[in-house]
Structures are given as structure tokens and as C-alpha cells.
Short mmCIF file of C-alpha atoms in Angstrom, two decimals:
data_model
loop_
_atom_site.label_atom_id
_atom_site.label_comp_id
_atom_site.label_asym_id
_atom_site.label_seq_id
_atom_site.Cartn_x
_atom_site.Cartn_y
_atom_site.Cartn_z
CA MET B 1 0.00 0.00 0.00
CA ARG B 2 1.40 3.40 -1.00
CA LEU B 3 0.89 6.21 1.51
CA ALA B 4 1.45 9.97 1.36
CA ALA B 5 2.11 11.95 4.55
CA LYS B 6 1.78 15.70 4.96
CA VAL B 7 4.36 16.86 7.47
CA TYR B 8 5.01 19.97 9.61
CA TYR B 9 8.45 20.76 10.93
CA ASP B 10 10.28 23.55 12.70
CA GLY B 11 13.40 23.83 10.56
CA THR B 12 15.53 25.27 13.35
CA ALA B 13 15.41 21.89 15.12
CA PHE B 14 16.92 19.86 12.26
CA TYR B 15 19.97 19.67 10.12
CA GLY B 16 17.93 20.08 6.92
CA SER B 17 15.27 17.75 5.54
CA GLN B 18 17.40 15.25 3.61
CA ARG B 19 18.82 12.09 5.21
CA GLN B 20 22.40 12.43 6.47
CA PRO B 21 24.36 10.00 8.60
CA ASP B 22 24.91 11.16 12.22
CA ARG B 23 22.69 14.25 11.84
CA ARG B 24 19.16 14.85 13.06
CA THR B 25 17.26 15.45 9.82
CA VAL B 26 13.55 15.49 9.01
CA GLU B 27 13.73 12.45 6.73
CA GLY B 28 15.95 10.59 9.14
CA GLU B 29 13.59 11.09 12.08
CA LEU B 30 10.48 10.34 10.05
CA LEU B 31 11.97 7.14 8.60
CA ARG B 32 13.09 5.98 12.02
CA ALA B 33 9.56 6.45 13.39
CA LEU B 34 7.92 4.72 10.43
CA ARG B 35 10.34 1.79 10.53
CA SER B 36 9.55 1.21 14.18
CA LEU B 37 5.96 0.60 13.01
CA GLY B 38 6.64 -1.67 10.02
CA GLU B 39 8.66 -2.20 6.88
CA VAL B 40 9.07 0.95 4.75
CA ARG B 41 9.92 0.87 1.03
CA ASN B 42 10.33 3.42 -1.77
CA PHE B 43 10.49 6.47 0.51
CA LYS B 44 10.34 9.73 -1.51
CA SER B 45 9.90 13.40 -0.67
CA ALA B 46 8.20 16.27 -2.48
CA GLY B 47 11.28 18.41 -2.06
CA ARG B 48 14.38 19.01 0.01
CA THR B 49 14.42 22.00 2.27
CA ASP B 50 17.68 23.60 3.37
CA ARG B 51 18.86 23.70 6.95
CA PHE B 52 16.64 25.97 9.12
CA VAL B 53 13.81 26.11 6.55
CA SER B 54 10.46 25.07 8.07
CA ALA B 55 7.45 23.39 6.53
CA LEU B 56 3.76 23.39 7.25
CA GLY B 57 3.27 20.93 4.46
CA ASN B 58 6.12 18.97 3.02
CA VAL B 59 4.97 15.64 1.61
CA PHE B 60 6.60 12.22 1.82
CA ALA B 61 5.44 9.00 0.21
CA PHE B 62 6.32 5.40 1.08
CA ASP B 63 5.03 1.85 0.82
CA MET B 64 3.86 0.08 3.97
CA ASP B 65 1.71 -2.94 4.71
CA ARG B 66 -1.05 -0.94 6.38
CA LYS B 67 -2.35 2.60 6.71
CA LEU B 68 -1.16 4.31 9.88
CA PRO B 69 -2.96 7.06 11.77
CA PRO B 70 -0.76 10.21 12.13
CA ARG B 71 -1.02 9.92 15.95
CA ALA B 72 0.74 6.58 15.93
CA VAL B 73 3.70 8.05 14.05
CA ASN B 74 3.74 11.30 16.05
CA ALA B 75 4.02 9.34 19.30
CA ARG B 76 7.49 8.33 18.07
CA LEU B 77 8.56 11.80 16.88
CA CYS B 78 9.95 14.91 18.61
CA PRO B 79 7.41 17.76 18.92
CA GLU B 80 9.20 19.82 16.23
CA LEU B 81 8.07 17.26 13.64
CA ARG B 82 4.38 16.38 13.20
CA VAL B 83 2.56 14.24 10.67
CA LEU B 84 -0.65 16.15 9.96
CA ALA B 85 -2.28 13.70 7.54
CA ILE B 86 -1.68 10.29 5.95
CA ARG B 87 -3.68 9.04 2.98
CA GLU B 88 -3.54 6.24 0.47
CA VAL B 89 -2.27 7.15 -3.00
CA PRO B 90 -1.85 5.20 -6.26
CA GLY B 91 1.08 2.75 -6.34
CA HIS B 92 3.06 4.86 -8.83
CA PHE B 93 2.69 8.10 -6.81
CA HIS B 94 5.80 10.27 -6.51
CA PRO B 95 5.37 13.33 -4.25
CA ARG B 96 7.84 15.38 -6.27
CA TYR B 97 6.79 14.66 -9.84
CA ASP B 98 3.06 14.44 -9.17
CA ALA B 99 2.90 17.83 -7.41
CA LEU B 100 0.76 20.38 -9.24
CA HIS B 101 2.39 23.35 -7.56
CA ARG B 102 4.20 24.43 -4.41
CA THR B 103 3.65 27.41 -2.13
CA TYR B 104 6.48 28.97 -0.12
CA ARG B 105 6.10 31.82 2.36
CA TYR B 106 8.89 34.14 3.40
CA PHE B 107 8.38 36.24 6.58
CA LEU B 108 10.31 39.44 6.12
CA TYR B 109 10.70 41.90 8.98
CA ASP B 110 9.32 45.22 7.75
CA GLU B 111 12.21 47.69 7.81
CA GLY B 112 9.85 50.36 6.54
CA PHE B 113 9.56 48.93 3.03
CA ASP B 114 7.79 50.63 0.15
CA LEU B 115 5.01 48.02 -0.10
CA GLY B 116 3.78 49.43 -3.41
CA ALA B 117 7.20 48.88 -4.97
CA ILE B 118 7.38 45.40 -3.44
CA ARG B 119 4.03 44.54 -4.99
CA GLU B 120 5.19 45.74 -8.39
CA ALA B 121 8.30 43.57 -8.02
CA CYS B 122 6.08 40.59 -7.16
CA ARG B 123 3.91 41.14 -10.22
CA LEU B 124 6.97 41.42 -12.42
CA LEU B 125 8.26 38.02 -11.22
CA GLU B 126 5.04 36.19 -12.08
CA GLY B 127 5.02 34.06 -15.23
CA GLU B 128 7.80 32.19 -17.00
CA HIS B 129 11.33 33.58 -16.67
CA SER B 130 14.95 32.51 -16.63
CA PHE B 131 15.89 32.48 -12.93
CA HIS B 132 19.66 31.91 -13.51
CA ASN B 133 20.41 34.93 -11.29
CA PHE B 134 18.24 33.60 -8.47
CA THR B 135 19.68 30.19 -7.67
CA ARG B 136 22.71 28.42 -6.32
CA ALA B 137 22.17 25.57 -8.82
CA ARG B 138 24.53 25.44 -11.83
CA GLY B 139 24.39 24.17 -15.40
CA LYS B 140 20.69 23.43 -15.42
CA ASN B 141 17.59 24.63 -17.11
CA TYR B 142 16.85 27.87 -15.29
CA THR B 143 13.37 28.44 -16.70
CA ARG B 144 10.54 28.23 -14.18
CA ARG B 145 6.95 29.44 -14.08
CA LEU B 146 5.75 31.41 -11.05
CA LEU B 147 1.96 31.17 -10.83
CA SER B 148 1.66 34.02 -8.35
CA VAL B 149 3.81 36.16 -6.05
CA THR B 150 2.07 38.32 -3.45
CA ALA B 151 3.04 40.56 -0.54
CA GLU B 152 0.95 41.24 2.53
CA ARG B 153 1.75 43.41 5.56
CA ARG B 154 0.98 41.73 8.91
CA GLY B 155 2.02 43.87 11.84
CA GLU B 156 5.79 44.16 11.87
CA VAL B 157 6.23 41.70 9.04
CA VAL B 158 5.70 41.54 5.27
CA VAL B 159 4.67 38.04 4.17
CA LEU B 160 5.75 37.08 0.65
CA THR B 161 3.85 34.16 -0.89
CA PHE B 162 5.39 32.38 -3.88
CA LYS B 163 3.30 29.85 -5.79
CA GLY B 164 5.05 27.95 -8.57
CA GLU B 165 5.11 24.62 -10.37
CA SER B 166 8.66 24.03 -9.15
CA PHE B 167 11.57 26.04 -7.80
CA LEU B 168 15.34 26.09 -8.27
CA TRP B 169 17.72 25.66 -5.31
CA GLU B 170 17.59 28.80 -3.10
CA MET B 171 15.30 30.50 -5.61
CA VAL B 172 12.77 31.79 -3.07
CA ARG B 173 15.46 33.12 -0.74
CA ARG B 174 17.26 34.88 -3.60
CA LEU B 175 14.04 36.35 -4.99
CA THR B 176 13.27 37.55 -1.45
CA SER B 177 16.63 39.36 -1.28
CA ALA B 178 15.88 41.12 -4.55
CA ILE B 179 12.33 42.03 -3.46
CA ALA B 180 13.66 43.44 -0.16
CA MET B 181 16.18 45.52 -2.13
CA VAL B 182 13.32 46.92 -4.23
CA GLY B 183 11.40 47.63 -1.00
CA ARG B 184 14.40 49.56 0.35
CA GLY B 185 14.82 51.52 -2.89
CA GLU B 186 18.20 49.86 -3.52
CA LEU B 187 17.12 48.09 -6.72
CA SER B 188 14.92 49.44 -9.49
CA LEU B 189 12.13 47.42 -11.07
CA GLU B 190 13.95 47.81 -14.38
CA ALA B 191 17.11 46.24 -12.96
CA LEU B 192 15.07 43.39 -11.49
CA GLU B 193 13.35 42.82 -14.85
CA GLU B 194 16.71 42.80 -16.61
CA ALA B 195 18.06 40.17 -14.19
CA LEU B 196 15.36 37.81 -15.51
CA LEU B 197 16.68 37.99 -19.09
CA PRO B 198 18.82 35.05 -20.29
CA GLY B 199 22.43 36.11 -20.70
CA VAL B 200 22.28 38.91 -18.13
CA GLU B 201 24.57 38.20 -15.17
CA ARG B 202 23.45 39.82 -11.90
CA LYS B 203 23.45 37.30 -9.04
CA PHE B 204 21.45 37.95 -5.87
CA PRO B 205 22.38 36.62 -2.42
CA ALA B 206 20.07 34.30 -0.46
CA ALA B 207 17.94 35.74 2.36
CA PRO B 208 18.36 33.86 5.70
CA PRO B 209 16.73 30.38 5.73
CA GLN B 210 15.01 30.53 9.14
CA PHE B 211 12.21 32.83 7.92
CA LEU B 212 11.21 30.61 4.99
CA VAL B 213 8.39 28.05 5.15
CA LEU B 214 7.41 25.43 2.58
CA TRP B 215 3.75 26.19 3.08
CA GLU B 216 2.02 23.66 0.85
CA VAL B 217 2.51 21.13 -1.92
CA ALA B 218 -0.65 20.74 -3.99
CA TYR B 219 -1.83 17.54 -5.74
CA ASP B 220 -4.98 16.48 -7.56
CA PHE B 221 -6.27 15.29 -4.18
CA GLU B 222 -6.61 16.90 -0.75
CA PHE B 223 -5.02 15.98 2.57
CA GLU B 224 -7.38 15.91 5.51
CA HIS B 225 -5.63 16.89 8.75
CA GLU B 226 -6.05 14.57 11.69
CA GLU B 227 -8.16 16.78 13.96
CA TYR B 228 -6.41 15.88 17.21
CA THR B 229 -2.92 16.54 15.80
CA ALA B 230 -3.84 19.78 14.00
CA GLY B 231 -5.58 21.11 17.12
CA LYS B 232 -2.69 20.28 19.39
CA LEU B 233 -0.07 21.69 17.03
CA SER B 234 -2.13 24.84 16.50
CA GLN B 235 -2.22 25.40 20.25
CA GLN B 236 1.50 24.69 20.59
CA LEU B 237 2.21 27.26 17.85
CA GLU B 238 -0.09 29.78 19.48
CA GLU B 239 1.88 29.47 22.72
CA ARG B 240 5.09 29.87 20.75
CA PHE B 241 3.60 32.97 19.11
CA ALA B 242 2.81 34.48 22.53
CA ALA B 243 6.29 33.75 23.91
CA LEU B 244 8.03 35.13 20.81
CA CYS B 245 5.90 38.30 20.90
CA ALA B 246 6.91 38.92 24.51
CA GLN B 247 10.59 38.19 23.78
CA ALA B 248 10.45 40.52 20.77
CA ALA B 249 8.90 43.25 22.93
CA ILE B 250 11.74 42.88 25.45
CA ALA B 251 14.41 43.23 22.75
CA GLY B 252 12.56 46.17 21.17
CA ALA B 253 12.06 48.01 24.47
CA MET B 254 15.69 47.51 25.54
CA SER B 255 17.00 48.62 22.17
CA ALA B 256 14.86 51.78 22.30
CA GLU B 257 15.99 52.51 25.87
CA LEU B 258 19.65 52.21 24.88
CA ARG B 259 19.17 54.54 21.89
CA GLY B 260 17.88 56.95 24.52
CA MET P 1 39.47 52.12 44.12
CA ARG P 2 35.80 51.07 44.34
CA LEU P 3 33.94 50.71 41.06
CA ALA P 4 30.28 50.18 40.17
CA ALA P 5 29.30 48.51 36.89
CA LYS P 6 25.91 48.65 35.22
CA VAL P 7 25.33 45.39 33.41
CA TYR P 8 22.97 44.06 30.70
CA TYR P 9 22.31 40.35 30.35
CA ASP P 10 20.04 38.02 28.44
CA GLY P 11 18.83 35.74 31.23
CA THR P 12 18.11 32.82 28.94
CA ALA P 13 21.88 32.41 28.39
CA PHE P 14 22.78 31.92 32.07
CA TYR P 15 22.05 29.75 35.01
CA GLY P 16 20.85 32.69 37.09
CA SER P 17 22.90 35.68 38.24
CA GLN P 18 24.47 34.32 41.42
CA ARG P 19 27.82 32.51 41.45
CA GLN P 20 27.57 28.71 41.33
CA PRO P 21 30.34 26.20 40.80
CA ASP P 22 30.28 24.50 37.36
CA ARG P 23 27.42 26.66 36.03
CA ARG P 24 27.56 29.59 33.65
CA THR P 25 26.18 32.44 35.76
CA VAL P 26 26.25 36.22 35.32
CA GLU P 27 28.42 36.81 38.40
CA GLY P 28 30.72 33.94 37.51
CA GLU P 29 31.37 35.23 34.00
CA LEU P 30 31.75 38.83 35.09
CA LEU P 31 34.19 37.94 37.85
CA ARG P 32 36.23 35.77 35.51
CA ALA P 33 36.53 38.66 33.02
CA LEU P 34 37.43 41.20 35.73
CA ARG P 35 40.02 38.91 37.32
CA SER P 36 41.74 38.49 33.99
CA LEU P 37 42.32 42.25 34.12
CA GLY P 38 43.46 42.61 37.73
CA GLU P 39 42.83 41.74 41.35
CA VAL P 40 39.16 41.97 42.36
CA ARG P 41 38.02 42.40 45.98
CA ASN P 42 34.72 42.90 47.81
CA PHE P 43 32.50 41.95 44.87
CA LYS P 44 28.80 42.70 45.56
CA SER P 45 25.61 42.81 43.52
CA ALA P 46 22.49 44.99 43.69
CA GLY P 47 20.29 41.92 43.60
CA ARG P 48 20.09 38.31 42.53
CA THR P 49 17.95 37.49 39.56
CA ASP P 50 16.47 34.04 39.08
CA ARG P 51 17.36 31.76 36.21
CA PHE P 52 16.07 33.12 32.83
CA VAL P 53 15.42 36.63 34.23
CA SER P 54 17.15 39.32 32.15
CA ALA P 55 18.56 42.71 33.14
CA LEU P 56 19.12 45.94 31.34
CA GLY P 57 20.62 47.35 34.46
CA ASN P 58 21.80 45.13 37.26
CA VAL P 59 24.64 46.72 39.25
CA PHE P 60 27.80 45.16 40.63
CA ALA P 61 30.48 46.81 42.75
CA PHE P 62 34.08 45.72 43.37
CA ASP P 63 37.48 47.06 44.34
CA MET P 64 40.21 47.17 41.73
CA ASP P 65 43.52 49.00 41.34
CA ARG P 66 42.40 51.04 38.36
CA LYS P 67 39.25 52.11 36.53
CA LEU P 68 38.49 49.94 33.52
CA PRO P 69 36.63 51.02 30.39
CA PRO P 70 33.55 48.79 29.75
CA ARG P 71 34.98 47.80 26.35
CA ALA P 72 37.99 46.18 27.99
CA VAL P 73 35.75 43.97 30.14
CA ASN P 74 33.28 43.24 27.32
CA ALA P 75 36.10 41.97 25.12
CA ARG P 76 36.37 39.09 27.61
CA LEU P 77 32.61 38.43 27.92
CA CYS P 78 30.08 36.52 25.81
CA PRO P 79 27.68 38.80 23.84
CA GLU P 80 24.74 37.93 26.14
CA LEU P 81 26.49 39.88 28.94
CA ARG P 82 27.53 43.52 28.45
CA VAL P 83 28.96 46.07 30.82
CA LEU P 84 27.24 49.32 29.85
CA ALA P 85 28.97 51.67 32.29
CA ILE P 86 31.66 51.67 34.99
CA ARG P 87 32.13 54.54 37.41
CA GLU P 88 33.99 55.25 40.59
CA VAL P 89 31.97 55.15 43.81
CA PRO P 90 32.78 55.83 47.50
CA GLY P 91 34.81 53.12 49.24
CA HIS P 92 31.86 52.02 51.42
CA PHE P 93 29.45 51.70 48.47
CA HIS P 94 27.17 48.64 48.48
CA PRO P 95 25.00 48.29 45.33
CA ARG P 96 22.23 46.56 47.25
CA TYR P 97 21.90 48.72 50.35
CA ASP P 98 22.67 52.03 48.66
CA ALA P 99 20.00 51.59 45.98
CA LEU P 100 17.22 54.16 46.15
CA HIS P 101 14.75 52.04 44.19
CA ARG P 102 14.52 49.30 41.58
CA THR P 103 12.46 49.04 38.42
CA TYR P 104 11.32 45.69 37.00
CA ARG P 105 9.42 45.21 33.77
CA TYR P 106 7.29 42.21 32.94
CA PHE P 107 6.33 41.64 29.29
CA LEU P 108 2.98 39.90 29.26
CA TYR P 109 1.48 38.57 26.03
CA ASP P 110 -1.91 40.25 25.66
CA GLU P 111 -4.50 37.46 25.71
CA GLY P 112 -7.21 40.07 25.26
CA PHE P 113 -6.89 41.49 28.77
CA ASP P 114 -9.22 44.09 30.25
CA LEU P 115 -6.58 46.82 30.44
CA GLY P 116 -8.83 49.05 32.58
CA ALA P 117 -9.08 46.32 35.23
CA ILE P 118 -5.33 45.71 35.02
CA ARG P 119 -4.68 49.38 35.63
CA GLU P 120 -6.97 49.36 38.67
CA ALA P 121 -5.09 46.34 39.99
CA CYS P 122 -1.79 48.20 39.47
CA ARG P 123 -3.04 51.25 41.36
CA LEU P 124 -4.26 49.05 44.20
CA LEU P 125 -0.79 47.49 44.62
CA GLU P 126 0.97 50.82 44.98
CA GLY P 127 2.03 51.90 48.47
CA GLU P 128 2.99 49.85 51.52
CA HIS P 129 1.47 46.38 51.87
CA SER P 130 2.18 42.95 53.27
CA PHE P 131 3.25 40.88 50.27
CA HIS P 132 3.28 37.51 52.11
CA ASN P 133 1.02 36.03 49.41
CA PHE P 134 3.34 37.22 46.65
CA THR P 135 6.67 35.63 47.48
CA ARG P 136 8.49 32.35 47.75
CA ALA P 137 10.47 33.70 50.74
CA ARG P 138 9.49 32.42 54.21
CA GLY P 139 9.59 33.72 57.75
CA LYS P 140 10.61 37.25 56.90
CA ASN P 141 9.26 40.73 57.05
CA TYR P 142 6.82 40.80 54.15
CA THR P 143 6.15 44.53 54.15
CA ARG P 144 7.37 46.39 51.08
CA ARG P 145 6.56 49.75 49.49
CA LEU P 146 5.75 49.89 45.78
CA LEU P 147 6.39 53.41 44.51
CA SER P 148 4.48 52.84 41.27
CA VAL P 149 2.96 50.05 39.20
CA THR P 150 1.87 50.82 35.65
CA ALA P 151 0.54 48.92 32.62
CA GLU P 152 1.02 49.90 29.00
CA ARG P 153 -0.17 48.15 25.84
CA ARG P 154 2.50 47.83 23.16
CA GLY P 155 1.28 45.86 20.15
CA GLU P 156 0.67 42.26 21.21
CA VAL P 157 2.10 42.79 24.68
CA VAL P 158 1.14 44.51 27.94
CA VAL P 159 4.21 45.91 29.71
CA LEU P 160 3.96 46.03 33.50
CA THR P 161 6.42 48.36 35.23
CA PHE P 162 7.06 47.89 38.95
CA LYS P 163 9.05 50.52 40.82
CA GLY P 164 9.85 49.80 44.46
CA GLU P 165 12.45 50.34 47.14
CA SER P 166 13.04 46.61 47.36
CA PHE P 167 11.30 43.39 46.41
CA LEU P 168 10.78 39.97 47.94
CA TRP P 169 11.87 36.78 46.18
CA GLU P 170 9.58 36.14 43.15
CA MET P 171 7.42 39.10 44.17
CA VAL P 172 7.20 40.67 40.70
CA ARG P 173 6.39 37.36 39.03
CA ARG P 174 3.69 36.55 41.58
CA LEU P 175 2.18 40.02 41.35
CA THR P 176 2.18 39.59 37.56
CA SER P 177 0.20 36.34 37.87
CA ALA P 178 -2.38 38.08 40.01
CA ILE P 179 -2.58 41.06 37.64
CA ALA P 180 -3.04 38.73 34.65
CA MET P 181 -5.85 36.95 36.52
CA VAL P 182 -7.54 40.32 37.07
CA GLY P 183 -7.07 41.09 33.36
CA ARG P 184 -8.76 37.79 32.45
CA GLY P 185 -11.64 38.41 34.84
CA GLU P 186 -10.58 35.43 36.99
CA LEU P 187 -9.76 37.51 40.08
CA SER P 188 -11.69 40.46 41.48
CA LEU P 189 -10.02 43.64 42.66
CA GLU P 190 -11.56 42.97 46.07
CA ALA P 191 -9.93 39.55 46.28
CA LEU P 192 -6.59 41.05 45.25
CA GLU P 193 -6.92 43.76 47.90
CA GLU P 194 -7.74 41.14 50.51
CA ALA P 195 -4.64 39.13 49.63
CA LEU P 196 -2.55 42.15 50.71
CA LEU P 197 -3.94 42.04 54.26
CA PRO P 198 -1.72 40.44 56.93
CA GLY P 199 -3.17 37.14 58.08
CA VAL P 200 -5.04 36.42 54.84
CA GLU P 201 -3.67 33.31 53.11
CA ARG P 202 -4.09 33.30 49.31
CA LYS P 203 -0.84 32.40 47.57
CA PHE P 204 -0.30 33.27 43.91
CA PRO P 205 1.93 31.28 41.53
CA ALA P 206 4.93 32.87 39.82
CA ALA P 207 4.63 33.96 36.17
CA PRO P 208 7.39 32.50 33.93
CA PRO P 209 10.83 34.08 34.48
CA GLN P 210 11.90 34.61 30.86
CA PHE P 211 9.61 37.61 30.35
CA LEU P 212 10.91 39.54 33.37
CA VAL P 213 13.63 42.20 33.17
CA LEU P 214 15.43 43.98 36.01
CA TRP P 215 15.20 47.28 34.19
CA GLU P 216 17.05 49.67 36.46
CA VAL P 217 18.58 50.12 39.90
CA ALA P 218 18.61 53.79 40.88
CA TYR P 219 21.23 55.52 43.08
CA ASP P 220 21.96 59.09 44.08
CA PHE P 221 24.24 59.23 41.01
CA GLU P 222 23.81 58.41 37.33
CA PHE P 223 25.54 55.84 35.17
CA GLU P 224 26.70 57.13 31.81
CA HIS P 225 26.63 54.41 29.16
CA GLU P 226 29.75 53.90 27.13
CA GLU P 227 28.54 55.12 23.74
CA TYR P 228 30.23 52.42 21.68
CA THR P 229 28.84 49.58 23.81
CA ALA P 230 25.32 50.99 24.09
CA GLY P 231 25.18 51.61 20.33
CA LYS P 232 26.38 48.15 19.46
CA LEU P 233 24.07 46.43 21.95
CA SER P 234 21.12 48.51 20.78
CA GLN P 235 21.75 47.37 17.21
CA GLN P 236 22.17 43.75 18.31
CA LEU P 237 18.82 43.95 20.16
CA GLU P 238 17.16 45.56 17.17
CA GLU P 239 18.27 42.66 14.99
CA ARG P 240 16.97 40.26 17.62
CA PHE P 241 13.67 42.15 17.64
CA ALA P 242 13.38 41.79 13.85
CA ALA P 243 14.18 38.07 13.93
CA LEU P 244 11.74 37.39 16.79
CA CYS P 245 8.97 39.34 15.04
CA ALA P 246 9.43 37.22 11.92
CA GLN P 247 9.54 33.97 13.94
CA ALA P 248 6.42 35.05 15.84
CA ALA P 249 4.65 35.80 12.55
CA ILE P 250 5.53 32.31 11.29
CA ALA P 251 4.11 30.64 14.41
CA GLY P 252 1.00 32.85 14.30
CA ALA P 253 0.33 32.25 10.61
CA MET P 254 0.80 28.47 10.92
CA SER P 255 -1.42 28.30 13.98
CA ALA P 256 -4.17 30.25 12.18
CA GLU P 257 -3.86 28.03 9.09
CA LEU P 258 -4.23 24.87 11.20
CA ARG P 259 -7.31 26.26 12.97
CA GLY P 260 -8.68 26.64 9.40
#
């Protein structure tokens, strides 16, 4: 029986998603938990995420003798890694190649950005372009199609949402750097547009990984969250939100006091 | 020569402020740095802070042969501990007994508190009371005078500011618990007032330590921050603020998404 699992993880707790000997990785932990419950074959992931990158919905597929409830797997996992849903999929299912599109979200602290300019930059990135200046990958086909790129202000943060069929290595983080530069007035829309033309060399650095989330991988079916797990994780994240808000307020108040 | 040092620390990086063998503590680290620069005698602190409690301004006094610039000490300290100012004080100076008053700030995540009720609770606590229900200390004189208690909403957080001549062990954290209960409508102002009467037994638990800051210890002189150190620390805290805001936004957005 082939199963697909939708998985949350806090990227700061792992050494990346991909299996590595002697490192705590998302795949390594998940495989260990699954294997303690039965034989696991043909384990595949929808996509690697770099060290410190989180996911609300990465997807893994594997063959097992029986369908497992997420709770049974979660009981064998650390709290930074949660299986939200498990469902049966066709025997040939591959979470990477069968994905319709992926959504990433980057949470960018608002330095006082020009949100109008950021939105124009987002619009400009939509569609099919050569992203050779926005990746660490080399010697590949750099053409990708971005279905939508949006920016939304939420309190102190601007949330960038990238929806695309597939992404190059570090593409979202490098696009985020460029968008932030536009928001700061350091990069013109014309220069950004030019960097998307084949043959133009203008590399952008990668924004830090810890503010990036692989939000969703979409298929021609839906995942249904296990209610118990989603509820518990939601509460755990709400508590984390409260604690981080208070810690942020401490840092902000101290910084202001020292500036005098 | 007797010197007084005003010291910042991030409480989450230490095992409390007081010296302990084989533990990284604020006093331990500070003493180690000072001793590497000369002989240190008669080392005293303005007050102990519990594990995870931070300070923008705890004060330590010690005798040394010469006055040191904060930068020289900071070069031998971890970044979570910064000497903001060092000044000469009279030979009999004791940072604890010579303090005029102390200011603590508690950063409370706003659960949707009734701020009006919280402010009434604050006003009620001002003045001289028996704080026997608001301390972990036993068999002591429980009478203390609070010079002022105020509450201010700042974004997602309510900042409580307690100014008093001196405080009992865990007093601020236990007062904060009571104030939060008033803000939630779980405790009446009458019940709070009653808990301040000698002979009435109604113990309150301590709010978590990591959101408490020893903000200032006041003397009949001023500390002048070393500009370089204050500027650098302010920038470091601003970067921490930005990172924590983004991490909070991630947790908040994920939690909301899971609630559906």
C-alpha cells in the first residue's frame, strides 16, 4: 500500500530535511519512526528544504503494509516534527513529480519597506522567466513558471507568498533578497526585470533560511488533517507565538531605551 | 578604588545571576573577566535574579587598582552579557543597600486582557502592603513599598512596570500572575486587595521568568553608558527584535492556518 504523509516541521530543530548519517534530519527522524511501526519501502519526498527552513506541508510517500494514523507516528517523533495527515495514494505516486504546484512563504521583517514597490516587483516576477540569477544551482535549465507572487503586511512583518510549479535551489530566498532591495529603494524594477533575461549576469544573495516556510505542496487530491494533531499543534504554535511576541517586545524596548 | 558597573544580560543564556560552581552564571562570568584584568576584591551585587530573568541594568560593585573602560571587560565576555557603564563610587558603596529604588518590567502577552481592570489592579498594589502572598520567601518581614505600578499596551504585549524600594523573592512574578488573573476576569479587585492584608492566606503562583527584566537600579548618582557599547548592543537587540517578530509571525500564521 502506498501512503502519502503531509508533514510539519520547525526547521531550526533539524539539520535540513534530507537524510544524512549522524545528523538529526527530518527524513531521518520520520523514517526511524515509520520503521519502528513496520517495513518501509520506496520512501520519496516532495522536495528538500535547506537547513533551518520550516514546513507546514512537506509531503513524503512510502510503501507500507497498512495505513497508519498520524497519531501513531507522532508518538514516536519529537514535537518539532508532526505528521498532519496520511492518505492512500496510487502505487506509482511520486510526491515530487506528481505535485501540481508548491507554495512557499517568506516572513520578512518590515524595515519600513515601500510596499507598493514590493508589490510591483512581485507582479513582475510572475510568469515564466529565466531564474539563472536567483539560484545556487549550476548548469541546469533555469526556466521556471511562477503562478503568483504576493506581498501582505501583517504587523511588523511583510509576508511574501510564492506559488510555482517548481523552484530552483535557493530560488525563493534569492528572490526575497531582490524584493527586499526593491522595497528599500536599492534596486529598481527595471534592474530586477533585466536580471530575468537570459544572458544577463546579476546574481542575488540568499535571504536567511530561518524565515522561509514550505507552506504547501498541492496535488490532484486533498489531505485531511487529523483533527487531534492539528488542534494540538495549533495550540503549541499559538503558545510559541505568545512567547516570541513577549521576547520581541523585550528586545525592542531595551533597544529603544539604549538609543535613549 | 571602588567601582560600580551597570550590566545588561540576556537571562536565557545563564544559570541565574548568582555565582555557582560549574554553572555559567552572570556573576561567575563577570568575575572571571574582571580577574583576567586585575585583582578583584569585595564583589557585591544589587540583587540576585532568578534563572532566565534578564537585566538591562543590574549593578555590581568591586574594588580594583584602576578604573576599567567597559569595552575592555566586554572583550572578555560573551555577547549575552555587556557592561554598559563603569564609574567610581565611594569606598563604602554597596550596590544593594545604597540603591534608592529598583524598576522591574514584565512583558505579558496580551491574551485580550481588560486593560482598565489591570490598571486598577496596578493602582491598588501601589504603596505599603504585606506581600506575604506574593513571594516564595518564608519567615521574613513581608512589608514592602511599591512606589508605582503601571501597565502599557505595546502591540501584542502589555508591559507592566514595577518601581519599588526593594522586592521579595519572586514578588514581581507573583504580582504579575495576580494582575493577569484580574485582566482575564478570573480575580476580582476585592480579592486582590484582601490578599494584601496580613493574616489572609491566598498564595499566587509565579509567572514564567523569561519575560521579566530587572530594568534599572537607581542611586543618588547616574551611570553614563559607554557610547560604543550601548550603540552596538542597541543594534544587536534591534536585529533580535526583527528576527523574533518574523519567527512570531511564522508561528502565528501556521497556527491560524491549522485552525482553518
